[in-house]
PDB file of C-alpha atoms in Angstrom:
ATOM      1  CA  UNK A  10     -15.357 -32.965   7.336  1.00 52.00           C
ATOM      2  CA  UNK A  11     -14.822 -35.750   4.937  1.00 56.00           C
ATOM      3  CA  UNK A  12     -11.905 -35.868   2.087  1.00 53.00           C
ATOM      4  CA  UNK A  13     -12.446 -36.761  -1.427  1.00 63.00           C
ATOM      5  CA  UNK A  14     -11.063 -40.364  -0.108  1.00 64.00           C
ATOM      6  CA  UNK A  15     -13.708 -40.623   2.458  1.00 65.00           C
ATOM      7  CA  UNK A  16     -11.788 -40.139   5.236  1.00 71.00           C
ATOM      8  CA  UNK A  17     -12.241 -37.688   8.201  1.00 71.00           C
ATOM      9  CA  UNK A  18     -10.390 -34.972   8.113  1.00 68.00           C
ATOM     10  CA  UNK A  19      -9.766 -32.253  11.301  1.00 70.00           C
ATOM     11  CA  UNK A  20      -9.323 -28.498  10.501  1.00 64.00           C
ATOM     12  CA  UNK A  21      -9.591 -25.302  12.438  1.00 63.00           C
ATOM     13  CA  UNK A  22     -11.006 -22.320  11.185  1.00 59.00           C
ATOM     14  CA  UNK A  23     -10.082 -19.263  12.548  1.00 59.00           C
ATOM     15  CA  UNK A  24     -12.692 -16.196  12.448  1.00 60.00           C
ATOM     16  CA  UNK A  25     -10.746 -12.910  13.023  1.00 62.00           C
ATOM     17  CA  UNK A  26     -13.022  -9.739  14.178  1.00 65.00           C
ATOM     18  CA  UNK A  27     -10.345  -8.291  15.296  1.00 77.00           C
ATOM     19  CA  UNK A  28      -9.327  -4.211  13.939  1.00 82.00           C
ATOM     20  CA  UNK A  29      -6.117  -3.463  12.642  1.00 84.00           C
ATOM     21  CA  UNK A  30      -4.621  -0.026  13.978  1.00 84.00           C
ATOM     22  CA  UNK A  31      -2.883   2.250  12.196  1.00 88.00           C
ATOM     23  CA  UNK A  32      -0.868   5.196  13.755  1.00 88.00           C
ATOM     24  CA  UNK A  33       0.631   7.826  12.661  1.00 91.00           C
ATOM     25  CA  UNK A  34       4.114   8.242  13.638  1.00 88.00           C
ATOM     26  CA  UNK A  35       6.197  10.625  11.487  1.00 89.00           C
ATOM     27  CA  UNK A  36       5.387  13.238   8.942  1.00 92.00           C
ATOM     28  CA  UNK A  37       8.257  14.889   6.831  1.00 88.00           C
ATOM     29  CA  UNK A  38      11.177  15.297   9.493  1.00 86.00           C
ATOM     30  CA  UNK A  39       9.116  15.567  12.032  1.00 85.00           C
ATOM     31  CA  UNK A  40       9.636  12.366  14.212  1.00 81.00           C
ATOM     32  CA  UNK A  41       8.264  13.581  17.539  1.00 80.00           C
ATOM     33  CA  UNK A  42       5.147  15.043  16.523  1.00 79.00           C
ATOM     34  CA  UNK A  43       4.922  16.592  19.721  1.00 70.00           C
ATOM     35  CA  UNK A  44       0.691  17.026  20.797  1.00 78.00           C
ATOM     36  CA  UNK A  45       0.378  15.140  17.437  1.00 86.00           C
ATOM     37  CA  UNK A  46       1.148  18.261  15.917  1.00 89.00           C
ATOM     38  CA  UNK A  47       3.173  19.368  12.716  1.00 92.00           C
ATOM     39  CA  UNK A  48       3.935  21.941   9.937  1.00 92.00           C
ATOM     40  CA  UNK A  49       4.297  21.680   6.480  1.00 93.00           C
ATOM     41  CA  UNK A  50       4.700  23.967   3.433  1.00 93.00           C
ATOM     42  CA  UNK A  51       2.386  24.219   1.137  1.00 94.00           C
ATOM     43  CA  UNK A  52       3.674  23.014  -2.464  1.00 93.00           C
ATOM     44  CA  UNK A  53       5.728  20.344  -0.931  1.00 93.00           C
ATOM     45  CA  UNK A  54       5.623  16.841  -0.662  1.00 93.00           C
ATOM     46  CA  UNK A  55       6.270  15.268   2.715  1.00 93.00           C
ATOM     47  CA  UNK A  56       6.862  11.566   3.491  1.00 92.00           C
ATOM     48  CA  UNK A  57       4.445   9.703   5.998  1.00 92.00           C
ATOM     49  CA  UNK A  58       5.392   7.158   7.807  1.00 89.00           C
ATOM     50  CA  UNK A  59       2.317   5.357   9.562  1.00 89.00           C
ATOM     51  CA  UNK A  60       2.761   1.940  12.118  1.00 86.00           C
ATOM     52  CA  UNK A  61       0.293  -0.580  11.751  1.00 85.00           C
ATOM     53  CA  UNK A  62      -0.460  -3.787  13.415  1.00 82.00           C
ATOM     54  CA  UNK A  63      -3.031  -6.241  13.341  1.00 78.00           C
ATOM     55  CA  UNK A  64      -3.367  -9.918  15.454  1.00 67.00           C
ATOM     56  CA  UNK A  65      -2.790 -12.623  12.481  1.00 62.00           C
ATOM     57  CA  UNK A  66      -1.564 -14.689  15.216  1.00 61.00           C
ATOM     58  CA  UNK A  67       1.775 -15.429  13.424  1.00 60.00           C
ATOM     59  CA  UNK A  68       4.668 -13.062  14.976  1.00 59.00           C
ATOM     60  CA  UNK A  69       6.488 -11.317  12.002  1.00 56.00           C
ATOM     61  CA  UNK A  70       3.579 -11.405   9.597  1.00 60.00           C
ATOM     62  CA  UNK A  71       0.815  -9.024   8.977  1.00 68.00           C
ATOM     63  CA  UNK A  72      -2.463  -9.958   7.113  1.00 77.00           C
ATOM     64  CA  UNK A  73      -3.101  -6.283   6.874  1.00 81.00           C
ATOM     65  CA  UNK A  74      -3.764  -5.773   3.000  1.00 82.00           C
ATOM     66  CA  UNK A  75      -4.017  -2.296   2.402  1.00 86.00           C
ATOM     67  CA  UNK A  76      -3.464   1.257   3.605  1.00 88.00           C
ATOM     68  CA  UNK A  77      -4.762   4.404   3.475  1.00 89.00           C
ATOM     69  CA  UNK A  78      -3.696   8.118   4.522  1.00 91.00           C
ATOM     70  CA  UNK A  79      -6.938  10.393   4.684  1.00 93.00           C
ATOM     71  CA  UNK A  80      -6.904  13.917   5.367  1.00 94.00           C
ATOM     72  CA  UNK A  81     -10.019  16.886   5.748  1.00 95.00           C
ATOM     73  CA  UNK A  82      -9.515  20.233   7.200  1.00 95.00           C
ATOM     74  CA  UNK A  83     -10.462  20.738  10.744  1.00 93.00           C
ATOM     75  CA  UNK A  84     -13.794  22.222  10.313  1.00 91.00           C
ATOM     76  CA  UNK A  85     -14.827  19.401   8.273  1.00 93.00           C
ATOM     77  CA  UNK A  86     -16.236  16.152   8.896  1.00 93.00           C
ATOM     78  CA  UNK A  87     -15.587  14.284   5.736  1.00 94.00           C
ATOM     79  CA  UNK A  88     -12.163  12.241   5.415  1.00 93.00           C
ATOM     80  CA  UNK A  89     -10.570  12.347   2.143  1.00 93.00           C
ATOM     81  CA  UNK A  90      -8.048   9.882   0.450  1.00 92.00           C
ATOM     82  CA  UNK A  91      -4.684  11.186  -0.149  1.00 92.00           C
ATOM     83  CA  UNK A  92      -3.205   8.159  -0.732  1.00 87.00           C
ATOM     84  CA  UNK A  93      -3.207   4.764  -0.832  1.00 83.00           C
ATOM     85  CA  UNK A  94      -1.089   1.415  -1.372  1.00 80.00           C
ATOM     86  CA  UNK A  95      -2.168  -2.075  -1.065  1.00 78.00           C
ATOM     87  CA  UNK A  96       0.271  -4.643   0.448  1.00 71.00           C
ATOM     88  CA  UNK A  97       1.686  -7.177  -2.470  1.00 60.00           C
ATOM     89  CA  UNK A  98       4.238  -8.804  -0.196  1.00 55.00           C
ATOM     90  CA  UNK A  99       6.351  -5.202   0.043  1.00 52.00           C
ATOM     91  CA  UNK A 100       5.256  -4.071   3.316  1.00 51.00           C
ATOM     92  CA  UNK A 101       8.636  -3.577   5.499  1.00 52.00           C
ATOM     93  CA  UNK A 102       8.274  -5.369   8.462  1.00 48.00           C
ATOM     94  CA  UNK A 103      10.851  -3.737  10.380  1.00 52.00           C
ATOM     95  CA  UNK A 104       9.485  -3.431  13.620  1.00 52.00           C
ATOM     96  CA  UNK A 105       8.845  -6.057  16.287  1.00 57.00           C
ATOM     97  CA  UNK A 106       6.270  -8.892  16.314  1.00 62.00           C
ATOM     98  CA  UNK A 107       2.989  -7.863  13.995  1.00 65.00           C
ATOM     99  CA  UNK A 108       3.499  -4.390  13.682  1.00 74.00           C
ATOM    100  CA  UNK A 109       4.067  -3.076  10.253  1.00 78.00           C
ATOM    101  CA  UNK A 110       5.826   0.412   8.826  1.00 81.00           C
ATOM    102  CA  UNK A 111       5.428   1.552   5.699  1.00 84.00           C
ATOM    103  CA  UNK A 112       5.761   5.099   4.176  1.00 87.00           C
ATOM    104  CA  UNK A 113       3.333   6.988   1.583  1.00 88.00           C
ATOM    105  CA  UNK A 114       4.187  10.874   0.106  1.00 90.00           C
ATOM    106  CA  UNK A 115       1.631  13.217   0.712  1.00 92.00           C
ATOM    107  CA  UNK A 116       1.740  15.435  -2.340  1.00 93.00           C
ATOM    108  CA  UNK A 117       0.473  19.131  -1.019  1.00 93.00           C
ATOM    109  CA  UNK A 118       0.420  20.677  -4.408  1.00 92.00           C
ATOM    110  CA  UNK A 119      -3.335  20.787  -4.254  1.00 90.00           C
ATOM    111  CA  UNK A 120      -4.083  22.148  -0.883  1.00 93.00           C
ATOM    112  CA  UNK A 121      -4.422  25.306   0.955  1.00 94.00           C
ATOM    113  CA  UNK A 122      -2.793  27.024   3.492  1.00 96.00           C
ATOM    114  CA  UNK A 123      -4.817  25.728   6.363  1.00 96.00           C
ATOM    115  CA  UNK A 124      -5.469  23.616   9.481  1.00 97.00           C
ATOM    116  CA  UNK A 125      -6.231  19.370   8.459  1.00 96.00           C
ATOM    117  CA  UNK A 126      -5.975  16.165  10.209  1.00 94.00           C
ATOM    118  CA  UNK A 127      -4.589  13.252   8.611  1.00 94.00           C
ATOM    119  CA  UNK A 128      -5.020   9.955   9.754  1.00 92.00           C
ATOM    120  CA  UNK A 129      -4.062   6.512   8.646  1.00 92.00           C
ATOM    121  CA  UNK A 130      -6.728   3.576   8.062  1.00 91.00           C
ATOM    122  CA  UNK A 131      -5.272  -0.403   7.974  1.00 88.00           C
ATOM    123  CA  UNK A 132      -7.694  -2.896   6.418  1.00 87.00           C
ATOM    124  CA  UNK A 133      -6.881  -6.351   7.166  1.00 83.00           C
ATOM    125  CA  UNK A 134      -7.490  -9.455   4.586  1.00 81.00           C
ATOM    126  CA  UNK A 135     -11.387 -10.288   6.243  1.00 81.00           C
ATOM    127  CA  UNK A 136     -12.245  -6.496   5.254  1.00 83.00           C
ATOM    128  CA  UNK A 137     -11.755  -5.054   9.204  1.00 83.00           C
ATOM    129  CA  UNK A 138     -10.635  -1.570   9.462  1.00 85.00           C
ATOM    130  CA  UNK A 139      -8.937   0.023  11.573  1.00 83.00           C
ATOM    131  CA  UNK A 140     -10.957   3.565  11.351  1.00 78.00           C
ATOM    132  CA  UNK A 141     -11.917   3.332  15.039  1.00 69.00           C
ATOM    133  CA  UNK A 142      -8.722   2.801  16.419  1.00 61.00           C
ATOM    134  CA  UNK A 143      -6.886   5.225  14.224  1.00 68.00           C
ATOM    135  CA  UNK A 144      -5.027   8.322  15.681  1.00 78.00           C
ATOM    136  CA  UNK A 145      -4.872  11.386  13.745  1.00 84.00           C
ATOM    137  CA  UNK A 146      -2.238  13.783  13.833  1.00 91.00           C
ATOM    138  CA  UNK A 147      -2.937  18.024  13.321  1.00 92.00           C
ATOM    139  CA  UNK A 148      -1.123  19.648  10.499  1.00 94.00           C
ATOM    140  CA  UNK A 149      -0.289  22.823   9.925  1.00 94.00           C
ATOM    141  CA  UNK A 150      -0.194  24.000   6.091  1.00 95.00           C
ATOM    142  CA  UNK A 151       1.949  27.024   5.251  1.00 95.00           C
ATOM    143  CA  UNK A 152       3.470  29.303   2.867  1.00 93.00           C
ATOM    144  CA  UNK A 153       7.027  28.626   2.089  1.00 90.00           C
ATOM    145  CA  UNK A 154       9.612  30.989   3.721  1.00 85.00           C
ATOM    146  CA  UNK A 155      10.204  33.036  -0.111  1.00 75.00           C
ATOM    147  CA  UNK A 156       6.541  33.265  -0.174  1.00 58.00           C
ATOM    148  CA  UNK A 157       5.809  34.984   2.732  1.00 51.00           C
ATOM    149  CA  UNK A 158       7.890  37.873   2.478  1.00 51.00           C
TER     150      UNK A 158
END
């Protein structure tokens, strides 16, 4: 390439096709999320906190720009947004090298007592997503203990 000076000038450009991947890895106090299983009570709202890391090349950073937590009942096929945040510089980067945490509520006030999956989706600044390397977790939705007496 040539400058405005008319001098050559070297640059690399970098094409990144790699996915982000987003995991799920706690959903209200349950940390263990044994068989990627929890319960939750309907009428609540639970924190989530989903791990995400994408190869930016540049240990500590993330170019990951925005996150989503989708949910659908089990005997559906459709995933639906619960919610979402886009990263403006606030992402905590509190784990090693590019992974990422960052917490969303899930707001249950609108559900049913049922059977969903939730998963978490990472889309990185050159639009990849992480949908085919996302894990999804199996919650159970119930009654409150005073409700089901």
């Amino acid at each position: 390439a040539i400058n405005c000076v008319g001098k050559s000038v070297a640059f690399t450009i970098v094409i990144d096709g790699t996915e982000p991947s987003a995991c799920i890895s706690q959903i209200g106090d349950d940390s263990q999320l044994v068989d990627q299983t929890t319960t939750v009570e309907l009428g609540s709202t639970v924190p989530v906190a989903i791990r995400m890391s994408d190869n930016d090349g540049v240990s500590g950073t993330t170019d990951i720009t925005r996150c989503m937590l989708e949910c659908r009942r089990v005997s559906e096929d459709n995933w639906n947004l619960v919610t979402y945040r886009a990263n403006q510089g606030l992402w905590q980067i509190a784990v090693t090298g590019d992974t990422t945490m960052v917490i969303m509520d899930w707001d249950l006030k609108r559900y049913d007592v049922g059977v969903y999956q939730v998963r978490a989706v990472a889309i990185d600044q050159e639009g990849n997503t992480s949908v085919l390397h996302s894990c999804y977790c199996t919650v159970n939705v119930v009654m409150p203990p005073r409700i089901r007496q």
